[in-house]
Tab-separated table of C-alpha atoms in Angstrom:
chain	number	residue	atom	x	y	z
C	171	MET	CA	-28.874	142.613	-68.788
C	172	ALA	CA	-30.604	139.083	-68.426
C	173	LEU	CA	-29.063	138.929	-64.335
C	174	HIS	CA	-30.914	142.987	-64.206
C	175	ASP	CA	-34.197	142.105	-64.992
C	176	LEU	CA	-33.623	139.296	-62.588
C	177	GLY	CA	-32.397	141.019	-59.737
C	178	LYS	CA	-36.633	143.494	-60.896
C	179	LYS	CA	-38.534	141.147	-61.025
C	180	VAL	CA	-36.962	139.833	-57.718
C	181	LYS	CA	-37.127	142.925	-55.969
C	182	LYS	CA	-41.130	143.514	-57.253
C	183	GLN	CA	-41.710	139.708	-55.985
C	184	PHE	CA	-40.094	140.581	-52.411
C	185	SER	CA	-41.742	144.823	-51.825
C	186	ASP	CA	-45.367	142.591	-53.408
C	187	PHE	CA	-44.751	139.906	-50.431
C	188	LEU	CA	-43.660	143.066	-47.983
C	189	GLU	CA	-47.165	144.773	-49.534
C	190	MET	CA	-45.146	148.038	-50.051
C	191	PRO	CA	-44.910	150.492	-51.941
C	192	GLY	CA	-43.299	149.684	-55.617
C	193	ASP	CA	-41.546	153.390	-55.694
C	194	VAL	CA	-39.677	152.494	-52.164
C	195	MET	CA	-38.502	149.424	-52.204
C	196	MET	CA	-37.317	149.918	-56.689
C	197	ASP	CA	-36.542	153.264	-56.333
C	198	MET	CA	-39.042	154.638	-59.363
C	199	PRO	CA	-39.624	158.305	-58.960
C	200	LYS	CA	-43.346	159.097	-57.570
C	201	ILE	CA	-45.407	162.028	-59.716
C	202	THR	CA	-47.902	163.567	-58.583
C	203	MET	CA	-50.188	167.003	-60.479
C	204	VAL	CA	-51.673	168.901	-59.246
C	205	GLY	CA	-54.125	170.418	-61.716
C	206	ASP	CA	-51.896	171.426	-64.650
C	207	ILE	CA	-50.036	173.679	-62.601
C	208	LYS	CA	-47.886	171.947	-60.330
C	209	LEU	CA	-45.279	168.645	-60.557
C	210	TYR	CA	-44.079	166.606	-57.890
C	211	ILE	CA	-41.339	164.018	-58.659
C	212	GLU	CA	-40.367	162.147	-56.462
C	213	ASN	CA	-37.198	159.771	-56.193
C	214	HIS	CA	-35.333	161.862	-59.427
C	215	ARG	CA	-31.683	161.154	-59.358
C	216	GLY	CA	-30.998	165.229	-60.685
C	217	ILE	CA	-31.953	167.969	-62.815
C	218	ILE	CA	-30.879	166.688	-66.978
C	219	GLU	CA	-32.160	170.236	-68.476
C	220	TYR	CA	-34.048	173.217	-67.294
C	221	SER	CA	-36.011	176.099	-69.210
C	222	SER	CA	-39.224	178.804	-69.213
C	223	THR	CA	-40.345	175.948	-71.669
C	224	GLY	CA	-39.195	172.114	-71.081
C	225	VAL	CA	-37.819	171.109	-67.885
C	226	ARG	CA	-36.137	166.962	-68.379
C	227	VAL	CA	-35.488	164.684	-64.530
C	228	SER	CA	-32.791	161.935	-64.531
C	229	VAL	CA	-35.015	158.877	-62.766
C	230	MET	CA	-34.123	155.277	-62.971
C	231	GLU	CA	-35.456	154.211	-65.568
C	232	GLY	CA	-34.968	157.127	-68.119
C	233	GLU	CA	-35.467	160.510	-68.299
C	234	VAL	CA	-38.740	162.547	-66.785
C	235	ALA	CA	-38.971	165.528	-69.777
C	236	VAL	CA	-42.200	168.424	-68.618
C	237	ALA	CA	-42.615	170.662	-71.032
C	238	GLY	CA	-44.732	174.385	-70.735
C	239	GLU	CA	-45.331	177.633	-70.348
C	240	GLY	CA	-43.916	179.850	-67.701
C	241	LEU	CA	-42.246	176.495	-65.634
C	242	MET	CA	-40.123	177.271	-62.495
C	243	LEU	CA	-38.428	175.148	-60.434
C	244	ARG	CA	-39.848	175.603	-57.131
C	245	ASN	CA	-38.538	173.058	-55.140
C	246	VAL	CA	-35.382	170.383	-55.543
C	247	LEU	CA	-34.534	168.945	-52.912
C	248	PRO	CA	-32.334	165.493	-53.225
C	249	ASP	CA	-35.396	163.663	-52.914
C	250	GLU	CA	-37.972	165.630	-54.922
C	251	ILE	CA	-38.453	168.395	-57.505
C	252	CYS	CA	-41.415	170.982	-57.671
C	253	VAL	CA	-42.340	172.613	-60.976
C	254	GLU	CA	-44.551	174.989	-61.340
C	255	GLY	CA	-46.101	176.273	-64.380
C	256	LYS	CA	-48.966	175.748	-67.369
C	257	ILE	CA	-47.744	172.996	-67.818
C	258	LYS	CA	-48.907	170.994	-70.924
C	259	SER	CA	-47.560	167.886	-71.557
C	260	LEU	CA	-45.694	165.218	-69.494
C	261	SER	CA	-43.454	162.130	-70.703
C	262	PHE	CA	-40.808	159.258	-69.715
C	263	LEU	CA	-38.473	159.317	-72.232
């Protein structure tokens, strides 16, 4: 694990040096929320679970879990997912 942590540290320092966003260099998810009705997740690795009350999405360091009511996947693209509905919570697992 120490080698993995060293690699992450080097990537972070490199992105800081080049003044590049961390989500680009380190493959971190970028999450944009519009009120409590729409959520965009960029840099995802796929959908783990989907229902009208919950969505779980795989990201580099684990999962992003969205809970709510009437949730639906509006866009599922290779680099972005859009979740719409009444969003009640967002968690990192």
